[in-house]
Coordinates of C-alpha atoms and ligand atoms in Angstrom, one line a residue:
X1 CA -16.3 10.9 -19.3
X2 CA -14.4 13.4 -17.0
X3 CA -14.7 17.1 -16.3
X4 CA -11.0 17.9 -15.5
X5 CA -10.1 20.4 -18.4
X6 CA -11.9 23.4 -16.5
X7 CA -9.0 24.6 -14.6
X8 CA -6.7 22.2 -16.2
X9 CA -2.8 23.0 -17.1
X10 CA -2.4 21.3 -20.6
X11 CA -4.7 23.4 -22.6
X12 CA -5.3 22.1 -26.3
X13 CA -2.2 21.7 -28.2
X14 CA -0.2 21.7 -25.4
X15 CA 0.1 25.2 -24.5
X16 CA -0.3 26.8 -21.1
X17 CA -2.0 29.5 -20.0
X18 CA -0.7 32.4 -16.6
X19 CA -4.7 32.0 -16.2
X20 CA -5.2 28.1 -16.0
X21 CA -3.9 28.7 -12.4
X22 CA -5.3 31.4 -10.1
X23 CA -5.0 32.3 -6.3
X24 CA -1.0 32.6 -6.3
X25 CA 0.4 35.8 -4.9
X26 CA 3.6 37.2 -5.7
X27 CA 5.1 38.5 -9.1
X28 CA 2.8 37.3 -11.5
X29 CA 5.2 36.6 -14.5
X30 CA 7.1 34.2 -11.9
X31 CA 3.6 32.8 -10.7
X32 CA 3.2 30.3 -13.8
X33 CA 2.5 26.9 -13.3
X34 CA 5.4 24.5 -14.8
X35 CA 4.0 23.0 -17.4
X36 CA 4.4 19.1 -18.2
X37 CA 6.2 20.3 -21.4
X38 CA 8.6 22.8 -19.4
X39 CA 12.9 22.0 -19.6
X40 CA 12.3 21.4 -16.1
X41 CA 10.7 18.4 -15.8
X42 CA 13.1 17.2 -18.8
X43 CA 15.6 18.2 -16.9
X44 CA 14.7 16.4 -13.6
X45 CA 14.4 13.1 -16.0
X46 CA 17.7 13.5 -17.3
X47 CA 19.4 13.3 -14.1
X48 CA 17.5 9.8 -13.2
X49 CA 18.5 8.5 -16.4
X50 CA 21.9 6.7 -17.0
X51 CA 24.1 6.5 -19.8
X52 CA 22.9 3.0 -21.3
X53 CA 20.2 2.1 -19.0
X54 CA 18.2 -0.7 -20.4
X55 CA 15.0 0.0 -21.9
X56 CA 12.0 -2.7 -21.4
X57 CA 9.2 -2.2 -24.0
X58 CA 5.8 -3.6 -23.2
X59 CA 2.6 -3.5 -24.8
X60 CA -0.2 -2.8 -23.1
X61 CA -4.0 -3.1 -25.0
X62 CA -6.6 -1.7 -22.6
X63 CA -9.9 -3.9 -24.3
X64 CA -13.3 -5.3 -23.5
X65 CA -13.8 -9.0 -23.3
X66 CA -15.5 -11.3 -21.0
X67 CA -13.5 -12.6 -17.9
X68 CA -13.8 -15.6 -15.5
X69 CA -13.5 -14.2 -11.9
X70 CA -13.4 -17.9 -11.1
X71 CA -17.0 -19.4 -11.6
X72 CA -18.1 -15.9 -12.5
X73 CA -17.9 -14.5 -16.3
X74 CA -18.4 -10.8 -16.5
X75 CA -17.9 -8.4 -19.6
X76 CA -15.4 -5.7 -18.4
X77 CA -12.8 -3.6 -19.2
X78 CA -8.9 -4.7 -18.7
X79 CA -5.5 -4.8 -19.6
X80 CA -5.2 -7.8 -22.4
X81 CA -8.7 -9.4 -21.0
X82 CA -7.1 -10.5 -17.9
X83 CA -7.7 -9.3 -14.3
X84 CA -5.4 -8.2 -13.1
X85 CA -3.4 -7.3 -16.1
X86 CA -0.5 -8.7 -16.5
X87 CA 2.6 -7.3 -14.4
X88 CA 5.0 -5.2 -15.1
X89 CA 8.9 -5.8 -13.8
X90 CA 11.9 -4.1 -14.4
X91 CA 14.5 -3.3 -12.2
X92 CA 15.4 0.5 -10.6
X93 CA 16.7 2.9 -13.4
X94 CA 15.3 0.7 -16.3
X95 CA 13.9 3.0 -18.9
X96 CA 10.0 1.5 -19.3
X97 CA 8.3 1.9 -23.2
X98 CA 4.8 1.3 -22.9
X99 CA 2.7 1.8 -25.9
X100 CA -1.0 1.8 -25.1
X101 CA -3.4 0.8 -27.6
X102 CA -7.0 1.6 -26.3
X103 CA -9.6 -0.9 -28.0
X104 CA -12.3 0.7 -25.2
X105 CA -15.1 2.5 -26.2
X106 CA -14.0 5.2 -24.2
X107 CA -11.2 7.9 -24.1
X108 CA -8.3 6.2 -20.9
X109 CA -4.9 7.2 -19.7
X110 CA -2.2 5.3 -17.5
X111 CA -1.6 6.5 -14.3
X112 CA 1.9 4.8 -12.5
X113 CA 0.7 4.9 -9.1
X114 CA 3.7 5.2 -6.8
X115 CA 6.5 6.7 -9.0
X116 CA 8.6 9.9 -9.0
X117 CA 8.5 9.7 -13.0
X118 CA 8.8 12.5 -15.5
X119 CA 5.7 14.9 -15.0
X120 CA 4.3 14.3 -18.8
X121 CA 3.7 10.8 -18.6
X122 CA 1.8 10.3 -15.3
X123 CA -1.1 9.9 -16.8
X124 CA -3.8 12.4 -15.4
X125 CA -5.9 14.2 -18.2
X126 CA -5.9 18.3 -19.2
X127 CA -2.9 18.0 -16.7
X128 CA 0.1 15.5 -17.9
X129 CA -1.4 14.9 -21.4
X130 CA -4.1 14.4 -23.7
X131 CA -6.3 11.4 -23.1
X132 CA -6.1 8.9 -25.8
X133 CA -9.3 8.1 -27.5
X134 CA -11.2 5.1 -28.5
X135 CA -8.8 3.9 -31.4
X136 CA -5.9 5.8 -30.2
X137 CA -2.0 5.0 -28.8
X138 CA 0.5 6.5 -26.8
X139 CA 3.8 6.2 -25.7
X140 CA 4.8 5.9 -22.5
X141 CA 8.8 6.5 -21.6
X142 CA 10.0 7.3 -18.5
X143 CA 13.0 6.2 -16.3
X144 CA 11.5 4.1 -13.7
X145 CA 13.4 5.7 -10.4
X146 CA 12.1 3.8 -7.7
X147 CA 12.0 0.4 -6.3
X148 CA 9.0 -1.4 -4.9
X149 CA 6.1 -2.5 -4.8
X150 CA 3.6 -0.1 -7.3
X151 CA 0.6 -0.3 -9.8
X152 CA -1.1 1.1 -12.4
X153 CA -4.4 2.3 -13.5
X154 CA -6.3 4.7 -15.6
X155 CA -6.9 8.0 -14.3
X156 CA -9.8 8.8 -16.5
X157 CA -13.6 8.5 -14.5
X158 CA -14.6 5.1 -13.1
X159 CA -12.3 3.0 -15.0
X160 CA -10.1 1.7 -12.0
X161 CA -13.5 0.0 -10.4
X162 CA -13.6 -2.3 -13.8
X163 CA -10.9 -4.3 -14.5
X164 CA -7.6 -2.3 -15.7
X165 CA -4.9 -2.3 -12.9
X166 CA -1.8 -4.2 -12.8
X167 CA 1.4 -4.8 -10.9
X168 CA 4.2 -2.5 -11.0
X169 CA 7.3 -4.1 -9.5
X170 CA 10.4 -2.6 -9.3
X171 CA 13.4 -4.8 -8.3
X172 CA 16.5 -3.1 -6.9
X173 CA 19.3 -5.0 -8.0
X174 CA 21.3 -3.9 -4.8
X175 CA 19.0 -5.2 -2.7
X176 CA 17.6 -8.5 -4.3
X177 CA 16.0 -9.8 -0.7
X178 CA 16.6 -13.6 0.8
X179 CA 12.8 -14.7 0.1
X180 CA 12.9 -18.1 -1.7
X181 CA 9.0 -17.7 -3.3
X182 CA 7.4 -14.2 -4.1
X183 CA 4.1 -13.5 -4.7
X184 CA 1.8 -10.7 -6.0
X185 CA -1.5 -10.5 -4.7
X186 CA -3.7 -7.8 -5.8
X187 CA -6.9 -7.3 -3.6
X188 CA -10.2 -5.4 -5.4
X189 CA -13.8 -4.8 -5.0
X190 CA -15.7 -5.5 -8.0
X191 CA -19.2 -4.8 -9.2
X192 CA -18.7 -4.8 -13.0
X193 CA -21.3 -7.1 -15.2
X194 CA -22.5 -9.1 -11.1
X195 CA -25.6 -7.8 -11.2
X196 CA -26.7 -5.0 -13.8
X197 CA -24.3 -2.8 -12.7
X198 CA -21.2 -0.8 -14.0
X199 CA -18.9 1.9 -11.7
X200 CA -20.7 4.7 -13.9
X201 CA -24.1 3.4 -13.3
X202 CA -23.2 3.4 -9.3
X203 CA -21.5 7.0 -9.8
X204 CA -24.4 8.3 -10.7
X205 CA -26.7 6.2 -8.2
X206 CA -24.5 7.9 -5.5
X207 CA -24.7 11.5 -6.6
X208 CA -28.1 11.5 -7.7
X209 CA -29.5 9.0 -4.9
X210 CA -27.9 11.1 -2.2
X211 CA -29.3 14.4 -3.7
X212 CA -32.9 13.0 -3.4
X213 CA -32.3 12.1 -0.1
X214 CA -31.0 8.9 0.3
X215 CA -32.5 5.9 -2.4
X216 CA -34.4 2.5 -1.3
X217 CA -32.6 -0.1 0.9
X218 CA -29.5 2.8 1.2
X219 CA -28.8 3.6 4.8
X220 CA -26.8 6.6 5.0
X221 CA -24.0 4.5 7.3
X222 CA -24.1 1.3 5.0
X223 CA -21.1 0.2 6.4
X224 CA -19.2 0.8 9.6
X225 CA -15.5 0.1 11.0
X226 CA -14.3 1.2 14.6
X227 CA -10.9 0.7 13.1
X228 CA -11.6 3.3 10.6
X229 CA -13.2 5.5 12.4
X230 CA -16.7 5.7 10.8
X231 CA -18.2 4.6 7.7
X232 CA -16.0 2.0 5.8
X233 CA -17.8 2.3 2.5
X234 CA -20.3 3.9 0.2
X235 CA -20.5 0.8 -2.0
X236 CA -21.9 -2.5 -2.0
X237 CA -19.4 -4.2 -4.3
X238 CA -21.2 -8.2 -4.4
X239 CA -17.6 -9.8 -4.9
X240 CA -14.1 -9.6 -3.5
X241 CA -10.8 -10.3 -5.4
X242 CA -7.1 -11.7 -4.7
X243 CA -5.3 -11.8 -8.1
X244 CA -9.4 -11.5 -10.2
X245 CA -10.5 -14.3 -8.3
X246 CA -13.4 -14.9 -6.1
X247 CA -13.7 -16.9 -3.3
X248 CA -15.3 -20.2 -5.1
X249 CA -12.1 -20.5 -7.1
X250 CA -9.0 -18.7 -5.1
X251 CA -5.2 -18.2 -6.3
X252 CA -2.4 -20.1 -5.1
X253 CA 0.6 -19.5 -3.6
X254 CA 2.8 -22.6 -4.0
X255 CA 5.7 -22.9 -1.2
X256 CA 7.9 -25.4 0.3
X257 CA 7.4 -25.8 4.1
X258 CA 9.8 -23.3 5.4
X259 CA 10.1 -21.6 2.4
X260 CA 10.8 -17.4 3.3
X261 CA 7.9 -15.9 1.4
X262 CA 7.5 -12.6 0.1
X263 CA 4.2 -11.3 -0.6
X264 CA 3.4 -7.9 -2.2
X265 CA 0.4 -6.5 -1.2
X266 CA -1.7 -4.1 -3.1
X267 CA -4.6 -2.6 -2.4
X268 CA -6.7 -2.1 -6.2
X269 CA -10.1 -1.4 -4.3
X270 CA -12.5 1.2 -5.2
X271 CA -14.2 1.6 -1.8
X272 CA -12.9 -1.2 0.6
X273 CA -10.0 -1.2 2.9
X274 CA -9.3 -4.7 3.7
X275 CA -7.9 -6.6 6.8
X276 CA -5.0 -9.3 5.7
X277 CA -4.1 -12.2 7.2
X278 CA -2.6 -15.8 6.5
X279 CA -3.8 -18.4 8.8
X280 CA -1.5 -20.1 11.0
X281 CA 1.2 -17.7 10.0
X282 CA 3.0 -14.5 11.5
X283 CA 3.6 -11.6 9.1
X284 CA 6.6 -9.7 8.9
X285 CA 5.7 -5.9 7.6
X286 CA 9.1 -4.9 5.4
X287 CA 8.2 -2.1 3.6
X288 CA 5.2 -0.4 2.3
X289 CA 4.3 1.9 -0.8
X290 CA 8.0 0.7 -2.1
X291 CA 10.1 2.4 1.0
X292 CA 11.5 0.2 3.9
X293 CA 9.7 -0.1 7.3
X294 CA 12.0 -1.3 10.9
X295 CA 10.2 -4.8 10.7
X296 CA 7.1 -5.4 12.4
X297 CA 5.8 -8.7 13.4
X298 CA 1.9 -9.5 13.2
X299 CA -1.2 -11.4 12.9
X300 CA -3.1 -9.0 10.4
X301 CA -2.6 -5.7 8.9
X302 CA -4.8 -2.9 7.2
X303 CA -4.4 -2.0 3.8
X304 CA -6.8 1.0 2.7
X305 CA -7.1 1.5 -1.4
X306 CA -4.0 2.4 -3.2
X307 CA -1.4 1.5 -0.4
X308 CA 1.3 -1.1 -0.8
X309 CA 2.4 -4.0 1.7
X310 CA 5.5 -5.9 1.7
X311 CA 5.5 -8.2 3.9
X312 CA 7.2 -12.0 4.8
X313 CA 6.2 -15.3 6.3
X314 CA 7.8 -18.6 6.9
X315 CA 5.8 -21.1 5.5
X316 CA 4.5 -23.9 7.9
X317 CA 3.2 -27.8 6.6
X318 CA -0.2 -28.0 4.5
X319 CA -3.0 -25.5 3.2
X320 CA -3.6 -22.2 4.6
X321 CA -6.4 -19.7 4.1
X322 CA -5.3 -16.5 2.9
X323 CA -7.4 -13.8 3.8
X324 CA -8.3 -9.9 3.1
X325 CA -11.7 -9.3 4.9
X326 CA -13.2 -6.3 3.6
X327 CA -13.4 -4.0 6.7
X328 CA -16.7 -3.2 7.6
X329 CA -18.2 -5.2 4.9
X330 CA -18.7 -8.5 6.3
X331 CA -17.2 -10.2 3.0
X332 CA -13.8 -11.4 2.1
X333 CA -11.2 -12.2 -0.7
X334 CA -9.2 -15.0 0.0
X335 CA -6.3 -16.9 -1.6
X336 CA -4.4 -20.2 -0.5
X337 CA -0.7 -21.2 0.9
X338 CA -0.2 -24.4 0.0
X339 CA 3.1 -26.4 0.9
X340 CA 1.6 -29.4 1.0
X341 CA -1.5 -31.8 0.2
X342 CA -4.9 -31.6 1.8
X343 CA -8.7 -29.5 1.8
X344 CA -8.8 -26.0 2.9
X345 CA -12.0 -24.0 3.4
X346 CA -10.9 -20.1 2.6
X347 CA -14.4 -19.0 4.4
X348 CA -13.7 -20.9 7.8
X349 CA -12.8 -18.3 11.5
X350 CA -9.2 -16.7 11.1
X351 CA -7.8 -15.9 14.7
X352 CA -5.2 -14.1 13.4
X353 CA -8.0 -11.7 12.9
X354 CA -9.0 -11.4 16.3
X355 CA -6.5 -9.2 17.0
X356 CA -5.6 -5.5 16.4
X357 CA -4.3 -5.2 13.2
X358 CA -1.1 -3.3 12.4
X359 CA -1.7 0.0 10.9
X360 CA 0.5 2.9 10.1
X361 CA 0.6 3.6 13.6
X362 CA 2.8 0.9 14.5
X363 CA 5.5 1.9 11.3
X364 CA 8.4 3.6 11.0
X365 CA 10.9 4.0 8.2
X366 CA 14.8 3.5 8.5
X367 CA 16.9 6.7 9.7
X368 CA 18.8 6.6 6.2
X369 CA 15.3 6.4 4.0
X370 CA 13.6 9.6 5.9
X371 CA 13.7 12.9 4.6
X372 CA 16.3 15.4 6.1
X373 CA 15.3 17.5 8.7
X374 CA 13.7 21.1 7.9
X375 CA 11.0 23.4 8.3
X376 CA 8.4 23.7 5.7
X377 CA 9.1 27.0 3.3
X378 CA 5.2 26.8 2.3
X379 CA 2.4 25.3 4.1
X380 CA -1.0 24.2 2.5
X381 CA -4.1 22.7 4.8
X382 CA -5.6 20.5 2.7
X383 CA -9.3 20.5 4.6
X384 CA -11.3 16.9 4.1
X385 CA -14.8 18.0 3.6
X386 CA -18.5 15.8 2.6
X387 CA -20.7 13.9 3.2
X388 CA -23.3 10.7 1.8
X389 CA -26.5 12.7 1.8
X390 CA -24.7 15.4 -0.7
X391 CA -22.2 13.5 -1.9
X392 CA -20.0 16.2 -2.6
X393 CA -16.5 15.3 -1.4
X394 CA -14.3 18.1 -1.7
X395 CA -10.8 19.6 -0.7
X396 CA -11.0 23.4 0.9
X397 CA -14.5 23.8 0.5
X398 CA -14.7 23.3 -3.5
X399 CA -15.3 20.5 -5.6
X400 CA -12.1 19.6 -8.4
X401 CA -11.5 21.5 -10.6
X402 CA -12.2 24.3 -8.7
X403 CA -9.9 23.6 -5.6
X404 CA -7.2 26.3 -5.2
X405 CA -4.2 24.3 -6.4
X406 CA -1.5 23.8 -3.7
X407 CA 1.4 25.5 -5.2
X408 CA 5.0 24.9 -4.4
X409 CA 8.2 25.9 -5.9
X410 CA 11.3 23.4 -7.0
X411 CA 13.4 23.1 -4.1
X412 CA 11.4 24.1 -1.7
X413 CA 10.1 21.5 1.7
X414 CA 6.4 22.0 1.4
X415 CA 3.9 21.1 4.2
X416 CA 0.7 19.4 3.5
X417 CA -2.1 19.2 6.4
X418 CA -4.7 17.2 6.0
X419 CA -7.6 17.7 8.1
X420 CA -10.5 15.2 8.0
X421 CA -13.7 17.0 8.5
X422 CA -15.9 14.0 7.7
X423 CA -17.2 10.7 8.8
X424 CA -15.2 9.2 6.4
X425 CA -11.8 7.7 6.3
X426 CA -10.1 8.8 2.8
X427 CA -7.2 7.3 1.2
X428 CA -4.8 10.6 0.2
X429 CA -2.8 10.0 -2.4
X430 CA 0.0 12.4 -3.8
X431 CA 1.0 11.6 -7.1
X432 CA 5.4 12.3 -8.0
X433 CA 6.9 12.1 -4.9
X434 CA 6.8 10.0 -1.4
X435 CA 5.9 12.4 1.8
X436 CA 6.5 11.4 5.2
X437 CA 4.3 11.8 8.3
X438 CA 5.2 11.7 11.9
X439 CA 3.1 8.4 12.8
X440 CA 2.8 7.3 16.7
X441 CA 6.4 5.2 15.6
X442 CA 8.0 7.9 14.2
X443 CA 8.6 9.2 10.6
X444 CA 6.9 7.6 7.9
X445 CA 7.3 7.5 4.1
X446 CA 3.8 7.0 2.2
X447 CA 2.4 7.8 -1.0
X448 CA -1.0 7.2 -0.1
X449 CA -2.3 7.2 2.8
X450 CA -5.4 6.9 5.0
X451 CA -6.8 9.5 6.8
X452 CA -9.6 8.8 9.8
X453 CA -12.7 11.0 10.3
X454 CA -11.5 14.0 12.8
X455 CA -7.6 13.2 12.4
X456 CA -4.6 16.3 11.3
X457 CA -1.7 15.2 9.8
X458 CA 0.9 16.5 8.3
X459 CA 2.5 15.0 5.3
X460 CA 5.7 16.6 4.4
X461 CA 7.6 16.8 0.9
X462 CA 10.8 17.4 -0.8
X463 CA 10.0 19.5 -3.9
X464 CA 12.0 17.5 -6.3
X465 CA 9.9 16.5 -8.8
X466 CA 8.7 19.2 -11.6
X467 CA 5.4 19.5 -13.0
X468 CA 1.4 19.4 -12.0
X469 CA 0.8 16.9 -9.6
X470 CA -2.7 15.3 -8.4
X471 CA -3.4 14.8 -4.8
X472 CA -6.6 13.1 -4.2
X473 CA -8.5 10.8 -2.3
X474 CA -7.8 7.4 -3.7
X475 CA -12.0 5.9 -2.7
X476 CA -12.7 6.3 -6.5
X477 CA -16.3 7.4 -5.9
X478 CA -14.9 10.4 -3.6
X479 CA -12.2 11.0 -6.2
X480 CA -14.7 11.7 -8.9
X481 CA -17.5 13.4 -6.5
X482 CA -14.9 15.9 -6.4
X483 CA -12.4 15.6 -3.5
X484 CA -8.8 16.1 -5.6
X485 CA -6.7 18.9 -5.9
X486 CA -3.2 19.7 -8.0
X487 CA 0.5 20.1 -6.3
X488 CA 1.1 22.5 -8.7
X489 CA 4.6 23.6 -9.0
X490 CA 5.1 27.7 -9.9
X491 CA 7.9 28.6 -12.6
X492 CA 10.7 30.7 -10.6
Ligands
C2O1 CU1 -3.6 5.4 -8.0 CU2 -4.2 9.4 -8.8 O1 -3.9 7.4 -8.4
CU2 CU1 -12.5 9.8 0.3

């Protein structure tokens, strides 16, 4: 199911190994990597946690059952055989119990994609923890330290492009907002059970396809986007989701006219960055992977796989097309506003589209959200290579688990630059902490961002977090063709 183990931290039984990590310099008893079990990363949970916090138990059964996608059933994998699963809310400093039962036929983890939570239960494989087999539970516990708008997902092979991702939504009691209706709406790609295929089946058609020179009908640029630079896709996913449904039978959002809405955008894609917009409506960008953005007004806005949108609209008289084109792709998801009676036809133009949309470009976070100001004490280029005919994506030159891991010690301001070497745009996800970037509106704070073919950027980050660390590409096929490395933090 996944090859991670090779270099991995979290030998069997738990123990760690001076020669699970190689290519540190320095005093090698001081060179070990902090292990998910260390008093360090208990120690970094302890100080989130307050006396009495209130703990929110959930259970969470990770299954296979047939699901409508509205008009079409398929036989997938999901969290309590509903698409998305169902979210999860608790409020900052909560302390979330999550006991996984997996009924799959396959080993799975949970990945919280978005928090700085204790190192041993983020949910990556050989490097947090076991994986938990068919039959199998675990406990998730962790003190949920940041508010926002997050997800979850396995972190085991294909498993995200079925159906097993949900909300995460984390309300800060401080700042309970002035929106009178909220809504989540998760947009995905989906292939599982269309057409005879499955994410591993496609896996496999990429790598092997690719190696024999390209397979019938496959174009090495299926899919192109000026926007992003390049190819906008290696997959031909036949159906596009808000909420698990299709475009025949779409999700409503149900609003008074002039009702202040709040919508929570999350992108659950495997290989489609999507355009958004609500017809007949002016979007106000808040905040984005659960950090604050100086509010931005716009027709439509980007959202590449793995990123998180907040953003508000005042609701205007009727039914209203809600839209996330996949870019590139020539399809779209598509939901409804509705404040009042009357027909709307979720395929019909959308001029908010016609536009630029916003990107990260036009963002910038709050002076009192960014991080201080300081030089980097360790810098690590973080080099984007690959390509379709190979498909071998990989991070300095190797393939995961053989990347170098980027090491860093607690404390320290650590500098990632990402280069893009490809003719790709790749979704970079760092898993434990937030970095920021300096964007064309200043400093940023993303989790996971995209990166266009020939662009450098820095991402910065406070080294306050612990543990081993994945930082990957969050296109799931690149992911698993190889392009991730570890933020590996060094004992000392
Ligand atoms: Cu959604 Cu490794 O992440
Ligand atoms: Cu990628």
């Amino acid at each position: 199911m996944n090859g991670w183990n090779r270099r991995g931290v979290l030998a069997a039984g738990m123990t760690v190994t001076g020669a699970a990590i190689t290519g540190c310099g320095g005093d090698p008893a001081a060179a070990e990597p902090v292990a998910p079990t260390d008093s360090a990363v208990a120690a970094a949970e302890s100080v989130r946690r307050a006396p009495g916090a209130r703990v929110v138990e959930v259970e969470l059964v990770a299954q296979e059952s047939t699901v409508d996608l509205g008009g079409t059933r398929v036989r997938t994998w999901s969290y309590g055989g509903s698409v998305p699963g169902k979210e999860i809310r608790v409020a900052k400093g909560d302390v979330l119990k999550v006991r996984l039962v997996n009924r799959l036929p396959a080993e799975t983890t949970v990945h919280w994609h978005g928090l700085a939570l204790r190192n041993d239960m983020d949910g990556v494989p050989h490097l947090n923890q076991e994986a938990v087999p068919p039959g199998g539970e675990f406990v998730y516990e962790f003190t949920v330290p940041d508010a926002g708008t997050h997800w979850f997902h396995p972190h085991v092979g294909t498993q995200l492009d079925r159906g097993l991702y949900a909300p995460l939504i984390v309300e800060d009691p401080a700042n309970p907002g002035d929106h009178d209706v909220e809504a989540v709406l998760v947009l995905d790609d989906w292939l599982d059970g269309v057409d005879g295929r499955d994410p591993d089946a496609e896996l496999a058609t990429l790598k092997e396809g690719m190696s024999m020179g390209g397979h019938e009908g496959m174009d090495m640029q299926m899919f192109a986007s000026d926007l992003l630079g390049g190819d906008a896709g290696d997959v031909d996913h036949p159906l596009f989701l808000i909420n698990g449904r299709t475009t025949a039978d779409p999700f409503t959002v149900n609003a008074k006219p002039g009702d202040k809405v709040l919508l929570r955008l999350i992108n659950a894609g495997a290989d489609t960055a999507f355009r958004f917009a609500v017809v007949g409506h002016e979007l106000t960008v808040v905040a984005t992977d659960g950090y604050p953005v100086e509010p931005v007004t716009t027709g439509s806005l980007l959202i590449g796989m793995g990123e998180r949108y907040d953003v508000v609209l005042t609701a205007g008289e009727g039914a209203f097309p809600v839209v996330a084109v996949a870019e590139g792709k020539e399809k779209r998801a598509a939901a409804v506003l509705r404040t009042g009676s009357g027909a709307v036809d979720v395929a019909a133009g959308v001029p908010e589209l016609l536009g630029r949309p916003t990107t990260v470009d036009d963002l910038t976070t709050p002076v009192a959200h960014r991080l201080a100001e300081r030089a980097p004490d360790v810098t690590h280029d973080v080099l984007l290579g690959g390509d379709m005919e190979t498909y071998r994506w990989t991070i300095n030159g190797a393939l995961h688990p053989d990347v170098p891991p980027l090491t860093v010690r607690e404390g320290q301001r650590a500098r990632l630059v990402v280069k893009n070497a490809t003719t790709m745009f790749h979704p970079m996800h760092l898993h434990g902490h937030t970095f920021q970037i300096t964007g064309a509106a200043g400093p940023l704070r993303k989790d996971t961002l995209l990166v266009l073919p020939g662009q450098e950027i820095a991402l910065d980050v406070e080294a306050v977090n612990p543990g081993q660390w994945m930082v990957h590409c969050h296109n799931l096929y690149h992911g698993e063709a190889g392009m991730m490395a570890t933020f590996s933090y060094l004992r000392g």
